Amino acid sequence: MAGFKGMGGGMGGNMNQMIKQAQKLQEDMARAQEELQNKTVDASSGGGMVQVVVSGKMELVEMKINPEAIDPEDVEMLEDLVKAAVNEGLRKAQEMAGNEMGKLTGGLKIPGLF
């Protein structure tokens, strides 16, 4: 029985260490998410006719439309250019977030995180 008690004590130590590691990972991830809010990616469409900046929070923070892209006779083209630029910006921002969080998790995909 003495061996069993010793084994249980060792497992408790490992559990405490695992909890501390999980808490540190959680803190590091929260810090990384805060840093992502300040990072941005650029994307464009139509050869630069529409340019966007998207934050790591997946928010559109800036958009520039070249006046040459504005054709009152072809509003659909401008809508398509805006949609393409925004979607590309969101894709790049998700990739950036995944890369940043992947550094912390060692590539482990955690559902709902990124």
JSON list of C-alpha atoms in Angstrom, two decimals:
[
{"chain": "A", "resi": 1, "resn": "MET", "atom": "CA", "xyz": [0.00, 0.00, 0.00]},
{"chain": "A", "resi": 2, "resn": "ALA", "atom": "CA", "xyz": [2.90, 2.38, 0.69]},
{"chain": "A", "resi": 3, "resn": "GLY", "atom": "CA", "xyz": [3.90, 2.16, -2.99]},
{"chain": "A", "resi": 4, "resn": "PHE", "atom": "CA", "xyz": [0.37, 3.03, -4.03]},
{"chain": "A", "resi": 5, "resn": "LYS", "atom": "CA", "xyz": [0.35, 6.16, -1.86]},
{"chain": "A", "resi": 6, "resn": "GLY", "atom": "CA", "xyz": [3.66, 7.32, -3.32]},
{"chain": "A", "resi": 7, "resn": "MET", "atom": "CA", "xyz": [2.34, 6.77, -6.80]},
{"chain": "A", "resi": 8, "resn": "GLY", "atom": "CA", "xyz": [-0.75, 8.80, -6.06]},
{"chain": "A", "resi": 9, "resn": "GLY", "atom": "CA", "xyz": [1.34, 11.68, -4.73]},
{"chain": "A", "resi": 10, "resn": "GLY", "atom": "CA", "xyz": [3.42, 11.69, -7.90]},
{"chain": "A", "resi": 11, "resn": "MET", "atom": "CA", "xyz": [0.34, 11.80, -10.06]},
{"chain": "A", "resi": 12, "resn": "GLY", "atom": "CA", "xyz": [-0.94, 14.77, -8.09]},
{"chain": "A", "resi": 13, "resn": "GLY", "atom": "CA", "xyz": [2.32, 16.59, -8.78]},
{"chain": "A", "resi": 14, "resn": "ASN", "atom": "CA", "xyz": [1.97, 15.89, -12.48]},
{"chain": "A", "resi": 15, "resn": "MET", "atom": "CA", "xyz": [-1.61, 17.11, -12.40]},
{"chain": "A", "resi": 16, "resn": "ASN", "atom": "CA", "xyz": [-0.55, 20.38, -10.74]},
{"chain": "A", "resi": 17, "resn": "GLN", "atom": "CA", "xyz": [2.15, 20.82, -13.37]},
{"chain": "A", "resi": 18, "resn": "MET", "atom": "CA", "xyz": [-0.35, 20.16, -16.16]},
{"chain": "A", "resi": 19, "resn": "ILE", "atom": "CA", "xyz": [-2.76, 22.71, -14.67]},
{"chain": "A", "resi": 20, "resn": "LYS", "atom": "CA", "xyz": [0.03, 25.31, -14.46]},
{"chain": "A", "resi": 21, "resn": "GLN", "atom": "CA", "xyz": [1.01, 24.62, -18.08]},
{"chain": "A", "resi": 22, "resn": "ALA", "atom": "CA", "xyz": [-2.62, 24.95, -19.19]},
{"chain": "A", "resi": 23, "resn": "GLN", "atom": "CA", "xyz": [-2.98, 28.24, -17.30]},
{"chain": "A", "resi": 24, "resn": "LYS", "atom": "CA", "xyz": [0.23, 29.58, -18.88]},
{"chain": "A", "resi": 25, "resn": "LEU", "atom": "CA", "xyz": [-0.98, 28.53, -22.34]},
{"chain": "A", "resi": 26, "resn": "GLN", "atom": "CA", "xyz": [-4.30, 30.26, -21.70]},
{"chain": "A", "resi": 27, "resn": "GLU", "atom": "CA", "xyz": [-2.51, 33.46, -20.63]},
{"chain": "A", "resi": 28, "resn": "ASP", "atom": "CA", "xyz": [-0.18, 33.31, -23.65]},
{"chain": "A", "resi": 29, "resn": "MET", "atom": "CA", "xyz": [-3.13, 32.78, -25.98]},
{"chain": "A", "resi": 30, "resn": "ALA", "atom": "CA", "xyz": [-5.05, 35.72, -24.49]},
{"chain": "A", "resi": 31, "resn": "ARG", "atom": "CA", "xyz": [-1.96, 37.91, -24.93]},
{"chain": "A", "resi": 32, "resn": "ALA", "atom": "CA", "xyz": [-1.56, 36.72, -28.55]},
{"chain": "A", "resi": 33, "resn": "GLN", "atom": "CA", "xyz": [-5.22, 37.47, -29.28]},
{"chain": "A", "resi": 34, "resn": "GLU", "atom": "CA", "xyz": [-4.74, 41.01, -27.92]},
{"chain": "A", "resi": 35, "resn": "GLU", "atom": "CA", "xyz": [-1.67, 41.45, -30.12]},
{"chain": "A", "resi": 36, "resn": "LEU", "atom": "CA", "xyz": [-3.62, 40.22, -33.15]},
{"chain": "A", "resi": 37, "resn": "GLN", "atom": "CA", "xyz": [-6.06, 43.09, -32.66]},
{"chain": "A", "resi": 38, "resn": "ASN", "atom": "CA", "xyz": [-3.21, 45.46, -33.52]},
{"chain": "A", "resi": 39, "resn": "LYS", "atom": "CA", "xyz": [-1.92, 43.50, -36.51]},
{"chain": "A", "resi": 40, "resn": "THR", "atom": "CA", "xyz": [-3.33, 44.00, -39.98]},
{"chain": "A", "resi": 41, "resn": "VAL", "atom": "CA", "xyz": [-3.12, 42.50, -43.44]},
{"chain": "A", "resi": 42, "resn": "ASP", "atom": "CA", "xyz": [-3.53, 44.20, -46.80]},
{"chain": "A", "resi": 43, "resn": "ALA", "atom": "CA", "xyz": [-5.45, 42.81, -49.76]},
{"chain": "A", "resi": 44, "resn": "SER", "atom": "CA", "xyz": [-6.60, 44.15, -53.09]},
{"chain": "A", "resi": 45, "resn": "SER", "atom": "CA", "xyz": [-8.53, 43.25, -56.20]},
{"chain": "A", "resi": 46, "resn": "GLY", "atom": "CA", "xyz": [-8.79, 44.50, -59.74]},
{"chain": "A", "resi": 47, "resn": "GLY", "atom": "CA", "xyz": [-5.07, 45.16, -59.98]},
{"chain": "A", "resi": 48, "resn": "GLY", "atom": "CA", "xyz": [-5.20, 47.45, -56.95]},
{"chain": "A", "resi": 49, "resn": "MET", "atom": "CA", "xyz": [-8.43, 49.22, -57.90]},
{"chain": "A", "resi": 50, "resn": "VAL", "atom": "CA", "xyz": [-9.88, 48.24, -54.50]},
{"chain": "A", "resi": 51, "resn": "GLN", "atom": "CA", "xyz": [-7.56, 47.98, -51.51]},
{"chain": "A", "resi": 52, "resn": "VAL", "atom": "CA", "xyz": [-8.50, 46.90, -47.99]},
{"chain": "A", "resi": 53, "resn": "VAL", "atom": "CA", "xyz": [-6.87, 46.53, -44.61]},
{"chain": "A", "resi": 54, "resn": "VAL", "atom": "CA", "xyz": [-8.26, 43.86, -42.26]},
{"chain": "A", "resi": 55, "resn": "SER", "atom": "CA", "xyz": [-7.31, 43.47, -38.59]},
{"chain": "A", "resi": 56, "resn": "GLY", "atom": "CA", "xyz": [-6.51, 40.27, -36.74]},
{"chain": "A", "resi": 57, "resn": "LYS", "atom": "CA", "xyz": [-9.97, 40.66, -35.19]},
{"chain": "A", "resi": 58, "resn": "MET", "atom": "CA", "xyz": [-11.41, 40.01, -38.67]},
{"chain": "A", "resi": 59, "resn": "GLU", "atom": "CA", "xyz": [-12.61, 43.61, -38.97]},
{"chain": "A", "resi": 60, "resn": "LEU", "atom": "CA", "xyz": [-12.34, 45.77, -42.07]},
{"chain": "A", "resi": 61, "resn": "VAL", "atom": "CA", "xyz": [-10.37, 48.79, -40.85]},
{"chain": "A", "resi": 62, "resn": "GLU", "atom": "CA", "xyz": [-9.68, 50.60, -44.11]},
{"chain": "A", "resi": 63, "resn": "MET", "atom": "CA", "xyz": [-10.83, 50.58, -47.74]},
{"chain": "A", "resi": 64, "resn": "LYS", "atom": "CA", "xyz": [-9.63, 52.59, -50.70]},
{"chain": "A", "resi": 65, "resn": "ILE", "atom": "CA", "xyz": [-11.39, 52.60, -54.07]},
{"chain": "A", "resi": 66, "resn": "ASN", "atom": "CA", "xyz": [-9.62, 54.02, -57.09]},
{"chain": "A", "resi": 67, "resn": "PRO", "atom": "CA", "xyz": [-11.99, 56.51, -58.76]},
{"chain": "A", "resi": 68, "resn": "GLU", "atom": "CA", "xyz": [-11.36, 54.74, -62.08]},
{"chain": "A", "resi": 69, "resn": "ALA", "atom": "CA", "xyz": [-13.18, 51.70, -60.65]},
{"chain": "A", "resi": 70, "resn": "ILE", "atom": "CA", "xyz": [-16.37, 53.72, -60.29]},
{"chain": "A", "resi": 71, "resn": "ASP", "atom": "CA", "xyz": [-18.50, 53.25, -63.38]},
{"chain": "A", "resi": 72, "resn": "PRO", "atom": "CA", "xyz": [-22.16, 54.20, -62.86]},
{"chain": "A", "resi": 73, "resn": "GLU", "atom": "CA", "xyz": [-23.00, 51.92, -65.79]},
{"chain": "A", "resi": 74, "resn": "ASP", "atom": "CA", "xyz": [-21.37, 48.90, -64.14]},
{"chain": "A", "resi": 75, "resn": "VAL", "atom": "CA", "xyz": [-22.01, 48.97, -60.39]},
{"chain": "A", "resi": 76, "resn": "GLU", "atom": "CA", "xyz": [-21.83, 45.16, -60.26]},
{"chain": "A", "resi": 77, "resn": "MET", "atom": "CA", "xyz": [-18.16, 45.22, -61.24]},
{"chain": "A", "resi": 78, "resn": "LEU", "atom": "CA", "xyz": [-17.33, 47.53, -58.31]},
{"chain": "A", "resi": 79, "resn": "GLU", "atom": "CA", "xyz": [-19.38, 45.36, -55.95]},
{"chain": "A", "resi": 80, "resn": "ASP", "atom": "CA", "xyz": [-17.46, 42.29, -57.14]},
{"chain": "A", "resi": 81, "resn": "LEU", "atom": "CA", "xyz": [-14.11, 44.05, -56.66]},
{"chain": "A", "resi": 82, "resn": "VAL", "atom": "CA", "xyz": [-15.05, 45.12, -53.11]},
{"chain": "A", "resi": 83, "resn": "LYS", "atom": "CA", "xyz": [-16.29, 41.65, -52.25]},
{"chain": "A", "resi": 84, "resn": "ALA", "atom": "CA", "xyz": [-13.14, 40.00, -53.65]},
{"chain": "A", "resi": 85, "resn": "ALA", "atom": "CA", "xyz": [-10.80, 42.37, -51.79]},
{"chain": "A", "resi": 86, "resn": "VAL", "atom": "CA", "xyz": [-12.65, 41.99, -48.47]},
{"chain": "A", "resi": 87, "resn": "ASN", "atom": "CA", "xyz": [-12.79, 38.20, -48.76]},
{"chain": "A", "resi": 88, "resn": "GLU", "atom": "CA", "xyz": [-9.07, 38.05, -49.57]},
{"chain": "A", "resi": 89, "resn": "GLY", "atom": "CA", "xyz": [-8.34, 40.31, -46.59]},
{"chain": "A", "resi": 90, "resn": "LEU", "atom": "CA", "xyz": [-10.40, 38.10, -44.27]},
{"chain": "A", "resi": 91, "resn": "ARG", "atom": "CA", "xyz": [-8.66, 34.98, -45.58]},
{"chain": "A", "resi": 92, "resn": "LYS", "atom": "CA", "xyz": [-5.25, 36.54, -44.97]},
{"chain": "A", "resi": 93, "resn": "ALA", "atom": "CA", "xyz": [-6.28, 37.70, -41.47]},
{"chain": "A", "resi": 94, "resn": "GLN", "atom": "CA", "xyz": [-7.50, 34.19, -40.59]},
{"chain": "A", "resi": 95, "resn": "GLU", "atom": "CA", "xyz": [-4.24, 32.73, -41.87]},
{"chain": "A", "resi": 96, "resn": "MET", "atom": "CA", "xyz": [-2.25, 35.24, -39.82]},
{"chain": "A", "resi": 97, "resn": "ALA", "atom": "CA", "xyz": [-4.28, 34.42, -36.68]},
{"chain": "A", "resi": 98, "resn": "GLY", "atom": "CA", "xyz": [-3.90, 30.69, -37.27]},
{"chain": "A", "resi": 99, "resn": "ASN", "atom": "CA", "xyz": [-0.14, 31.05, -37.67]},
{"chain": "A", "resi": 100, "resn": "GLU", "atom": "CA", "xyz": [0.18, 33.14, -34.50]},
{"chain": "A", "resi": 101, "resn": "MET", "atom": "CA", "xyz": [-1.93, 30.77, -32.41]},
{"chain": "A", "resi": 102, "resn": "GLY", "atom": "CA", "xyz": [-0.24, 27.75, -33.99]},
{"chain": "A", "resi": 103, "resn": "LYS", "atom": "CA", "xyz": [3.07, 28.99, -32.57]},
{"chain": "A", "resi": 104, "resn": "LEU", "atom": "CA", "xyz": [1.59, 28.68, -29.08]},
{"chain": "A", "resi": 105, "resn": "THR", "atom": "CA", "xyz": [-0.23, 25.39, -29.54]},
{"chain": "A", "resi": 106, "resn": "GLY", "atom": "CA", "xyz": [2.49, 23.67, -31.53]},
{"chain": "A", "resi": 107, "resn": "GLY", "atom": "CA", "xyz": [0.14, 23.34, -34.50]},
{"chain": "A", "resi": 108, "resn": "LEU", "atom": "CA", "xyz": [-2.62, 21.71, -32.44]},
{"chain": "A", "resi": 109, "resn": "LYS", "atom": "CA", "xyz": [-6.00, 22.87, -33.75]},
{"chain": "A", "resi": 110, "resn": "ILE", "atom": "CA", "xyz": [-8.26, 23.93, -30.91]},
{"chain": "A", "resi": 111, "resn": "PRO", "atom": "CA", "xyz": [-11.90, 24.29, -32.02]},
{"chain": "A", "resi": 112, "resn": "GLY", "atom": "CA", "xyz": [-13.30, 27.79, -31.64]},
{"chain": "A", "resi": 113, "resn": "LEU", "atom": "CA", "xyz": [-9.88, 29.36, -31.16]},
{"chain": "A", "resi": 114, "resn": "PHE", "atom": "CA", "xyz": [-9.04, 30.29, -34.74]}
]
